[in-house]
Amino acid sequence: MKKAIFPGTFDPITLGHVEIVIKGLELFDEIVIAIGVNAQKKHLFDLIQRKEWIQKVFQNYPEVSVMEYNGLTVEFCKSINARFILRGLRSGSDFEYEQPIAFANKELENDIETVFILSSPSLNNISSSIVRDVIINKGNYKKFVPKEVIVD
Ligand code: COA
């Protein structure tokens, strides 16, 4: 039974995130979407809202669940017996950003492996901060997010 977590802030979940989870299901039996805290970021949507959207998006996927956590990602992995951390890569700059984090996580917990999946070219320009900016400026954010993400 291969269990992975897909950690992030998901503020909000985008089509890019959804793609990574769907692709990840070809590798893992179970994926826990783990809403963590990035100490450098302020969020636009509260935790309850972010979690609810993700639950709705994956309501027909029993192998996908959503949890929240505080503290280190590797500690959360251990607490739920997940051996893999799944992350999406859109570009070389994502890799530059992700590599030291993956090394730090490996240093902290040698048994936990980070696995990267490349995003499709059509989705590799989406980021949650772009979506937030479109939303704040009343633009058509629906092109970038799953249909379950609805902002009044
Ligand atoms: N498609 C679309 N967007 C993607 C994407 C993809 N395939 N892959 C990444 N992104 C975007 C996200 O939307 C997000 O965009 P934003 O910065 O514009 O909001 C960005 O890339 C990455 O952010 P996110 O996925 O939220 O992760 P993060 O880098 O902010 O990390 C935690 C969040 C919670 C995982 C991280 O802070 C963490 O691990 N915290 C716990 C402390 C810890 O263990 N630190 C590591 C040890 S050093």
mmCIF file of C-alpha atoms and ligand atoms in Angstrom:
data_model
loop_
_atom_site.group_PDB
_atom_site.id
_atom_site.type_symbol
_atom_site.label_atom_id
_atom_site.label_comp_id
_atom_site.label_asym_id
_atom_site.label_seq_id
_atom_site.Cartn_x
_atom_site.Cartn_y
_atom_site.Cartn_z
ATOM 1 C CA MET A 1 0.000 0.000 0.000
ATOM 2 C CA LYS A 2 1.774 3.120 -1.229
ATOM 3 C CA LYS A 3 0.623 6.249 0.547
ATOM 4 C CA ALA A 4 1.731 9.768 -0.375
ATOM 5 C CA ILE A 5 0.946 13.205 0.880
ATOM 6 C CA PHE A 6 0.543 16.136 -1.487
ATOM 7 C CA PRO A 7 1.378 19.128 0.706
ATOM 8 C CA GLY A 8 0.701 22.758 -0.050
ATOM 9 C CA THR A 9 -1.260 25.775 0.998
ATOM 10 C CA PHE A 10 -3.905 25.425 -1.766
ATOM 11 C CA ASP A 11 -4.994 29.055 -1.577
ATOM 12 C CA PRO A 12 -6.965 28.109 -3.645
ATOM 13 C CA ILE A 13 -6.561 24.678 -5.270
ATOM 14 C CA THR A 14 -5.926 25.114 -9.023
ATOM 15 C CA LEU A 15 -6.290 22.910 -12.110
ATOM 16 C CA GLY A 16 -2.512 22.438 -11.856
ATOM 17 C CA HIS A 17 -2.825 20.852 -8.417
ATOM 18 C CA VAL A 18 -5.702 18.637 -9.565
ATOM 19 C CA GLU A 19 -3.629 17.344 -12.465
ATOM 20 C CA ILE A 20 -0.765 16.365 -10.156
ATOM 21 C CA VAL A 21 -3.096 14.416 -7.845
ATOM 22 C CA ILE A 22 -4.747 12.580 -10.752
ATOM 23 C CA LYS A 23 -1.367 11.661 -12.212
ATOM 24 C CA GLY A 24 -0.151 10.707 -8.735
ATOM 25 C CA LEU A 25 -2.910 8.126 -8.432
ATOM 26 C CA GLU A 26 -1.111 6.119 -11.116
ATOM 27 C CA LEU A 27 1.810 5.770 -8.707
ATOM 28 C CA PHE A 28 0.172 5.712 -5.289
ATOM 29 C CA ASP A 29 -2.744 3.779 -3.786
ATOM 30 C CA GLU A 30 -3.657 6.640 -1.503
ATOM 31 C CA ILE A 31 -2.991 10.367 -1.589
ATOM 32 C CA VAL A 32 -3.609 12.667 1.344
ATOM 33 C CA ILE A 33 -3.855 16.291 0.267
ATOM 34 C CA ALA A 34 -2.177 17.965 3.205
ATOM 35 C CA ILE A 35 -2.915 21.630 3.859
ATOM 36 C CA GLY A 36 0.095 22.959 5.699
ATOM 37 C CA VAL A 37 1.331 26.309 6.869
ATOM 38 C CA ASN A 38 3.958 28.190 4.880
ATOM 39 C CA ALA A 39 5.302 30.640 7.442
ATOM 40 C CA GLN A 40 6.239 33.075 4.638
ATOM 41 C CA LYS A 41 2.736 33.300 3.154
ATOM 42 C CA LYS A 42 -0.477 35.041 4.119
ATOM 43 C CA HIS A 43 -3.585 33.294 2.857
ATOM 44 C CA LEU A 44 -6.607 34.799 1.122
ATOM 45 C CA PHE A 45 -9.062 31.976 1.870
ATOM 46 C CA ASP A 46 -9.475 30.463 5.308
ATOM 47 C CA LEU A 47 -8.599 26.887 6.046
ATOM 48 C CA ILE A 48 -12.211 25.676 6.221
ATOM 49 C CA GLN A 49 -12.946 27.105 2.760
ATOM 50 C CA ARG A 50 -9.768 25.684 1.195
ATOM 51 C CA LYS A 51 -10.475 22.269 2.695
ATOM 52 C CA GLU A 52 -14.117 22.263 1.594
ATOM 53 C CA TRP A 53 -13.195 23.037 -2.007
ATOM 54 C CA ILE A 54 -10.639 20.220 -2.108
ATOM 55 C CA GLN A 55 -13.125 17.767 -0.559
ATOM 56 C CA LYS A 56 -15.688 18.647 -3.213
ATOM 57 C CA VAL A 57 -13.193 18.341 -6.068
ATOM 58 C CA PHE A 58 -12.208 14.819 -5.003
ATOM 59 C CA GLN A 59 -15.549 13.619 -3.633
ATOM 60 C CA ASN A 60 -15.639 10.768 -6.171
ATOM 61 C CA TYR A 61 -12.096 9.624 -5.408
ATOM 62 C CA PRO A 62 -12.133 7.421 -2.295
ATOM 63 C CA GLU A 63 -8.355 7.093 -2.496
ATOM 64 C CA VAL A 64 -7.924 10.858 -2.030
ATOM 65 C CA SER A 65 -8.474 12.568 1.316
ATOM 66 C CA VAL A 66 -7.776 15.990 2.787
ATOM 67 C CA MET A 67 -6.100 16.767 6.088
ATOM 68 C CA GLU A 68 -4.515 19.813 7.656
ATOM 69 C CA TYR A 69 -1.313 19.946 9.638
ATOM 70 C CA ASN A 70 1.002 22.255 11.511
ATOM 71 C CA GLY A 71 4.732 21.862 11.879
ATOM 72 C CA LEU A 72 7.107 19.880 9.740
ATOM 73 C CA THR A 73 5.829 18.046 6.688
ATOM 74 C CA VAL A 74 7.968 14.982 7.459
ATOM 75 C CA GLU A 75 6.511 14.767 10.979
ATOM 76 C CA PHE A 76 3.037 14.818 9.484
ATOM 77 C CA CYS A 77 4.055 12.046 7.069
ATOM 78 C CA LYS A 78 5.263 9.896 9.956
ATOM 79 C CA SER A 79 2.089 10.520 11.941
ATOM 80 C CA ILE A 80 -0.058 9.047 9.163
ATOM 81 C CA ASN A 81 2.445 6.435 7.936
ATOM 82 C CA ALA A 82 3.008 8.040 4.548
ATOM 83 C CA ARG A 83 6.401 7.338 2.988
ATOM 84 C CA PHE A 84 6.157 9.698 0.040
ATOM 85 C CA ILE A 85 5.813 13.443 -0.490
ATOM 86 C CA LEU A 86 4.354 14.307 -3.879
ATOM 87 C CA ARG A 87 5.112 17.692 -5.452
ATOM 88 C CA GLY A 88 4.397 19.152 -8.883
ATOM 89 C CA LEU A 89 7.037 20.769 -11.068
ATOM 90 C CA ARG A 90 6.082 23.358 -13.666
ATOM 91 C CA SER A 91 9.494 24.683 -14.562
ATOM 92 C CA GLY A 92 13.185 24.735 -13.825
ATOM 93 C CA SER A 93 12.597 27.442 -11.251
ATOM 94 C CA ASP A 94 10.157 25.166 -9.426
ATOM 95 C CA PHE A 95 12.908 22.558 -9.331
ATOM 96 C CA GLU A 96 15.402 25.114 -7.947
ATOM 97 C CA TYR A 97 12.876 25.926 -5.234
ATOM 98 C CA GLU A 98 11.924 22.319 -4.480
ATOM 99 C CA GLN A 99 15.338 20.669 -4.431
ATOM 100 C CA PRO A 100 16.663 22.201 -1.174
ATOM 101 C CA ILE A 101 13.329 21.505 0.519
ATOM 102 C CA ALA A 102 13.456 17.870 -0.621
ATOM 103 C CA PHE A 103 17.068 17.598 0.599
ATOM 104 C CA ALA A 104 16.141 19.148 3.955
ATOM 105 C CA ASN A 105 13.228 16.742 4.314
ATOM 106 C CA LYS A 106 15.504 13.813 3.452
ATOM 107 C CA GLU A 107 18.020 15.012 6.027
ATOM 108 C CA LEU A 108 15.260 15.239 8.621
ATOM 109 C CA GLU A 109 13.712 11.874 7.769
ATOM 110 C CA ASN A 110 15.712 9.538 5.597
ATOM 111 C CA ASP A 111 12.855 7.073 5.050
ATOM 112 C CA ILE A 112 10.604 9.624 3.381
ATOM 113 C CA GLU A 113 11.057 10.148 -0.344
ATOM 114 C CA THR A 114 9.974 13.193 -2.353
ATOM 115 C CA VAL A 115 8.512 12.336 -5.751
ATOM 116 C CA PHE A 116 8.074 14.987 -8.454
ATOM 117 C CA ILE A 117 5.567 14.936 -11.275
ATOM 118 C CA LEU A 118 5.833 17.332 -14.206
ATOM 119 C CA SER A 119 2.801 19.417 -15.007
ATOM 120 C CA SER A 120 1.409 19.562 -18.546
ATOM 121 C CA PRO A 121 2.548 22.492 -20.706
ATOM 122 C CA SER A 122 -1.022 23.791 -20.813
ATOM 123 C CA LEU A 123 -1.109 24.103 -17.019
ATOM 124 C CA ASN A 124 2.383 25.165 -16.163
ATOM 125 C CA ASN A 125 1.690 28.876 -15.967
ATOM 126 C CA ILE A 126 -0.952 28.618 -13.261
ATOM 127 C CA SER A 127 -0.097 29.459 -9.682
ATOM 128 C CA SER A 128 -2.310 30.135 -6.706
ATOM 129 C CA SER A 129 -0.960 33.675 -6.418
ATOM 130 C CA ILE A 130 -1.956 34.449 -10.015
ATOM 131 C CA VAL A 131 -5.414 33.038 -9.310
ATOM 132 C CA ARG A 132 -5.675 35.114 -6.127
ATOM 133 C CA ASP A 133 -4.714 38.224 -8.065
ATOM 134 C CA VAL A 134 -7.345 37.522 -10.734
ATOM 135 C CA ILE A 135 -9.966 36.973 -8.014
ATOM 136 C CA ILE A 136 -9.053 40.132 -6.112
ATOM 137 C CA ASN A 137 -9.312 42.110 -9.359
ATOM 138 C CA LYS A 138 -12.668 40.520 -10.273
ATOM 139 C CA GLY A 139 -11.325 38.696 -13.318
ATOM 140 C CA ASN A 140 -12.400 35.350 -14.769
ATOM 141 C CA TYR A 141 -10.629 33.029 -12.344
ATOM 142 C CA LYS A 142 -12.731 30.026 -13.455
ATOM 143 C CA LYS A 143 -10.295 29.208 -16.249
ATOM 144 C CA PHE A 144 -7.651 28.297 -13.689
ATOM 145 C CA VAL A 145 -9.522 26.409 -11.000
ATOM 146 C CA PRO A 146 -11.765 23.339 -10.776
ATOM 147 C CA LYS A 147 -15.489 24.129 -11.086
ATOM 148 C CA GLU A 148 -16.000 23.483 -7.368
ATOM 149 C CA VAL A 149 -14.025 26.630 -6.505
ATOM 150 C CA ILE A 150 -16.632 29.366 -6.486
ATOM 151 C CA VAL A 151 -15.959 32.808 -5.097
ATOM 152 C CA ASP A 152 -18.857 35.208 -4.560
HETATM 153 N N1 COA B 1 0.177 23.534 -10.666
HETATM 154 C C1 COA B 1 -0.169 24.741 -10.264
HETATM 155 N N2 COA B 1 0.430 25.394 -9.272
HETATM 156 C C2 COA B 1 1.438 24.762 -8.673
HETATM 157 C C3 COA B 1 1.864 23.501 -9.059
HETATM 158 C C4 COA B 1 1.181 22.865 -10.113
HETATM 159 N N3 COA B 1 1.494 21.662 -10.552
HETATM 160 N N4 COA B 1 2.906 23.159 -8.287
HETATM 161 C C5 COA B 1 3.114 24.188 -7.474
HETATM 162 N N5 COA B 1 2.239 25.159 -7.701
HETATM 163 C C6 COA B 1 2.176 26.490 -7.082
HETATM 164 C C7 COA B 1 1.192 26.644 -5.993
HETATM 165 O O1 COA B 1 -0.045 27.052 -6.510
HETATM 166 C C8 COA B 1 1.854 27.716 -5.162
HETATM 167 O O2 COA B 1 1.632 28.960 -5.775
HETATM 168 P P1 COA B 1 1.769 30.352 -4.998
HETATM 169 O O3 COA B 1 3.131 30.410 -4.412
HETATM 170 O O4 COA B 1 1.560 31.300 -6.076
HETATM 171 O O5 COA B 1 0.698 30.365 -3.944
HETATM 172 C C9 COA B 1 3.326 27.394 -5.297
HETATM 173 O O6 COA B 1 3.446 26.734 -6.519
HETATM 174 C C10 COA B 1 3.850 26.470 -4.250
HETATM 175 O O7 COA B 1 3.172 26.655 -3.084
HETATM 176 P P2 COA B 1 2.500 25.490 -2.265
HETATM 177 O O8 COA B 1 2.196 24.306 -3.112
HETATM 178 O O9 COA B 1 1.395 26.072 -1.499
HETATM 179 O O10 COA B 1 3.628 25.047 -1.362
HETATM 180 P P3 COA B 1 4.652 25.892 -0.536
HETATM 181 O O11 COA B 1 5.915 25.887 -1.272
HETATM 182 O O12 COA B 1 4.089 27.188 -0.098
HETATM 183 O O13 COA B 1 4.798 24.944 0.721
HETATM 184 C C11 COA B 1 4.158 23.712 2.621
HETATM 185 C C12 COA B 1 3.740 24.746 1.598
HETATM 186 C C13 COA B 1 3.125 23.700 3.724
HETATM 187 C C14 COA B 1 4.233 22.341 1.961
HETATM 188 C C15 COA B 1 5.572 24.066 3.151
HETATM 189 O O14 COA B 1 5.623 25.405 3.557
HETATM 190 C C16 COA B 1 5.966 23.175 4.277
HETATM 191 O O15 COA B 1 6.397 22.048 4.064
HETATM 192 N N6 COA B 1 5.799 23.662 5.529
HETATM 193 C C17 COA B 1 6.062 22.910 6.716
HETATM 194 C C18 COA B 1 7.470 23.170 7.266
HETATM 195 C C19 COA B 1 8.399 22.214 6.593
HETATM 196 O O16 COA B 1 8.322 21.017 6.761
HETATM 197 N N7 COA B 1 9.298 22.787 5.769
HETATM 198 C C20 COA B 1 10.179 21.984 4.953
HETATM 199 C C21 COA B 1 11.426 21.645 5.673
HETATM 200 S S1 COA B 1 12.653 22.775 5.247
#
